[in-house]
Amino acid sequence: MYRTRLLCAVVGVSLLAVVADGSQATAPGALSPELRAQVRDGQFGVVTSLRGLPLGVRDALQMLFGSRTLAIAEPGAEFQRTDVVVNPSLPFPRLSAAGCSMRYCLVYYERGGFAHTWHVALFHWTPAATRFEWGGSAPGGLKTIDDVRQAILSGRIEGGQSGF
């Protein structure tokens, strides 16, 4: 039994070393160098309400949340902070900060419910099409879109496209 565990550990470490050494590809969930450059260098104008987001981004958020309508509270508005539903008309997510450049939108939002969490989503958008590019779990309390950008660039956002 001990030899089997040791062999599995050695093979696992060896495979990890081969993957890490033999590829310059971005790790799963990590922000690609191209997207990192967009976040770092993009001129993101502040968006203060949901209506300020392009229609395609609002539609993409709706799909991301898996809802028939875009049920997300405006910044500062009431929302379902916990899993104890006091007012069923309140949405679980709330927009905290957002910013858009000519081709990308960053959206920082919090999600209430059983666990109160914060998330970031990065969308590529044009008038013709919008697509989710990257996202992840974020620290709470970021106030501005520049705070969000700095958190992304410093690696404080745990990237990954699932779990939203």
Short mmCIF file of C-alpha atoms in Angstrom, two decimals:
data_model
loop_
_atom_site.label_atom_id
_atom_site.label_comp_id
_atom_site.label_asym_id
_atom_site.label_seq_id
_atom_site.Cartn_x
_atom_site.Cartn_y
_atom_site.Cartn_z
CA MET A 1 0.00 0.00 0.00
CA TYR A 2 2.81 2.40 0.92
CA ARG A 3 4.59 1.73 -2.41
CA THR A 4 1.37 2.39 -4.35
CA ARG A 5 0.88 5.76 -2.65
CA LEU A 6 4.53 6.66 -3.17
CA LEU A 7 4.36 5.69 -6.85
CA CYS A 8 1.17 7.74 -7.32
CA ALA A 9 2.78 10.72 -5.62
CA VAL A 10 5.93 10.48 -7.75
CA VAL A 11 3.95 10.09 -10.98
CA GLY A 12 1.68 13.00 -10.01
CA VAL A 13 4.62 15.28 -9.23
CA SER A 14 6.39 14.19 -12.41
CA LEU A 15 3.35 14.90 -14.57
CA LEU A 16 2.90 18.27 -12.91
CA ALA A 17 6.55 19.11 -13.59
CA VAL A 18 6.23 18.06 -17.24
CA VAL A 19 3.09 20.13 -17.73
CA ALA A 20 4.61 23.15 -15.99
CA ASP A 21 7.95 22.85 -17.77
CA GLY A 22 6.77 21.81 -21.21
CA SER A 23 4.17 24.47 -21.78
CA GLN A 24 4.06 28.24 -21.68
CA ALA A 25 0.26 28.15 -21.85
CA THR A 26 -1.76 30.08 -19.32
CA ALA A 27 -2.91 27.97 -16.38
CA PRO A 28 -6.62 27.11 -16.36
CA GLY A 29 -8.55 29.99 -14.84
CA ALA A 30 -5.63 32.41 -15.10
CA LEU A 31 -5.96 35.65 -16.99
CA SER A 32 -4.28 35.31 -20.39
CA PRO A 33 -1.47 37.75 -21.24
CA GLU A 34 -3.71 39.40 -23.86
CA LEU A 35 -6.56 39.96 -21.40
CA ARG A 36 -4.11 41.08 -18.70
CA ALA A 37 -2.86 43.76 -21.11
CA GLN A 38 -6.45 44.87 -21.78
CA VAL A 39 -7.17 45.16 -18.05
CA ARG A 40 -3.89 46.95 -17.37
CA ASP A 41 -3.92 49.35 -20.34
CA GLY A 42 -7.60 49.78 -21.18
CA GLN A 43 -9.31 53.11 -20.58
CA PHE A 44 -12.28 51.91 -18.51
CA GLY A 45 -14.95 54.53 -18.10
CA VAL A 46 -16.89 54.27 -14.85
CA VAL A 47 -20.38 52.79 -15.13
CA THR A 48 -22.60 53.76 -12.19
CA SER A 49 -25.78 51.80 -12.96
CA LEU A 50 -27.00 48.77 -14.87
CA ARG A 51 -28.42 51.02 -17.58
CA GLY A 52 -24.91 52.30 -18.25
CA LEU A 53 -23.76 48.83 -19.30
CA PRO A 54 -24.08 47.93 -23.00
CA LEU A 55 -27.15 45.81 -23.81
CA GLY A 56 -24.96 42.87 -24.79
CA VAL A 57 -23.23 42.92 -21.40
CA ARG A 58 -26.58 43.04 -19.60
CA ASP A 59 -27.75 40.06 -21.67
CA ALA A 60 -24.52 38.20 -20.89
CA LEU A 61 -24.95 38.89 -17.16
CA GLN A 62 -28.48 37.54 -17.35
CA MET A 63 -27.13 34.35 -18.94
CA LEU A 64 -24.32 34.18 -16.37
CA PHE A 65 -26.88 34.37 -13.55
CA GLY A 66 -29.14 31.85 -15.29
CA SER A 67 -32.23 34.02 -15.01
CA ARG A 68 -35.02 34.94 -17.41
CA THR A 69 -34.61 38.62 -16.61
CA LEU A 70 -31.63 40.61 -15.42
CA ALA A 71 -32.27 40.36 -11.70
CA ILE A 72 -29.42 42.34 -10.13
CA ALA A 73 -29.71 45.24 -7.73
CA GLU A 74 -28.22 48.62 -8.49
CA PRO A 75 -25.17 49.75 -6.51
CA GLY A 76 -26.18 50.59 -2.93
CA ALA A 77 -29.71 49.18 -3.33
CA GLU A 78 -31.17 46.47 -1.12
CA PHE A 79 -30.64 42.85 -2.16
CA GLN A 80 -30.84 39.38 -0.60
CA ARG A 81 -27.71 39.36 1.58
CA THR A 82 -28.48 36.03 3.24
CA ASP A 83 -30.36 32.84 2.48
CA VAL A 84 -33.17 33.96 4.80
CA VAL A 85 -35.62 35.46 2.31
CA VAL A 86 -37.29 38.46 3.90
CA ASN A 87 -38.42 40.06 0.65
CA PRO A 88 -38.74 37.61 -2.27
CA SER A 89 -38.76 40.47 -4.78
CA LEU A 90 -35.14 41.36 -3.99
CA PRO A 91 -32.43 39.85 -6.22
CA PHE A 92 -29.47 37.92 -4.83
CA PRO A 93 -26.72 39.73 -6.80
CA ARG A 94 -25.93 43.45 -6.57
CA LEU A 95 -23.70 45.52 -8.84
CA SER A 96 -20.82 47.03 -6.87
CA ALA A 97 -18.64 48.62 -9.55
CA ALA A 98 -18.32 48.46 -13.32
CA GLY A 99 -16.31 50.02 -16.09
CA CYS A 100 -16.19 49.73 -19.86
CA SER A 101 -13.55 50.48 -22.45
CA MET A 102 -14.09 50.50 -26.20
CA ARG A 103 -14.04 46.66 -26.31
CA TYR A 104 -14.23 45.32 -22.76
CA CYS A 105 -16.42 45.66 -19.68
CA LEU A 106 -15.41 44.74 -16.14
CA VAL A 107 -18.26 44.02 -13.74
CA TYR A 108 -17.70 43.61 -9.98
CA TYR A 109 -20.71 42.35 -8.10
CA GLU A 110 -21.67 40.72 -4.84
CA ARG A 111 -23.90 37.73 -4.46
CA GLY A 112 -25.99 37.16 -1.37
CA GLY A 113 -27.53 33.93 -0.24
CA PHE A 114 -26.05 31.16 1.86
CA ALA A 115 -22.55 32.59 1.42
CA HIS A 116 -22.08 36.31 0.75
CA THR A 117 -19.42 36.47 -1.98
CA TRP A 118 -17.95 38.94 -4.48
CA HIS A 119 -17.13 38.24 -8.13
CA VAL A 120 -15.59 39.86 -11.19
CA ALA A 121 -16.63 39.19 -14.78
CA LEU A 122 -14.79 40.47 -17.85
CA PHE A 123 -16.73 40.69 -21.10
CA HIS A 124 -15.55 41.41 -24.63
CA TRP A 125 -18.26 43.41 -26.33
CA THR A 126 -19.09 44.97 -29.65
CA PRO A 127 -22.44 46.18 -30.96
CA ALA A 128 -22.69 42.87 -32.86
CA ALA A 129 -21.71 40.38 -30.13
CA THR A 130 -20.71 40.05 -26.49
CA ARG A 131 -18.90 37.17 -24.85
CA PHE A 132 -17.80 36.30 -21.35
CA GLU A 133 -13.98 36.23 -21.37
CA TRP A 134 -12.90 35.65 -17.79
CA GLY A 135 -14.09 35.89 -14.23
CA GLY A 136 -13.52 34.77 -10.71
CA SER A 137 -14.04 35.16 -7.00
CA ALA A 138 -12.94 38.51 -5.65
CA PRO A 139 -12.23 40.06 -2.28
CA GLY A 140 -15.05 42.11 -0.83
CA GLY A 141 -14.91 45.83 -0.25
CA LEU A 142 -13.41 47.00 -3.53
CA LYS A 143 -14.83 50.48 -4.09
CA THR A 144 -13.87 51.57 -7.61
CA ILE A 145 -13.20 49.99 -10.97
CA ASP A 146 -9.53 50.93 -10.49
CA ASP A 147 -9.54 48.92 -7.23
CA VAL A 148 -10.96 45.98 -9.20
CA ARG A 149 -8.30 46.33 -11.90
CA GLN A 150 -5.53 46.43 -9.29
CA ALA A 151 -6.96 43.33 -7.58
CA ILE A 152 -6.95 41.49 -10.91
CA LEU A 153 -3.43 42.55 -11.82
CA SER A 154 -2.07 41.69 -8.35
CA GLY A 155 -3.55 38.18 -8.51
CA ARG A 156 -6.10 38.72 -5.73
CA ILE A 157 -8.90 37.47 -8.00
CA GLU A 158 -9.21 33.69 -8.03
CA GLY A 159 -9.86 33.19 -11.73
CA GLY A 160 -11.99 30.53 -13.26
CA GLN A 161 -15.01 30.53 -15.48
CA SER A 162 -17.30 28.46 -13.29
CA GLY A 163 -18.84 28.97 -9.91
CA PHE A 164 -20.71 32.16 -10.69
#
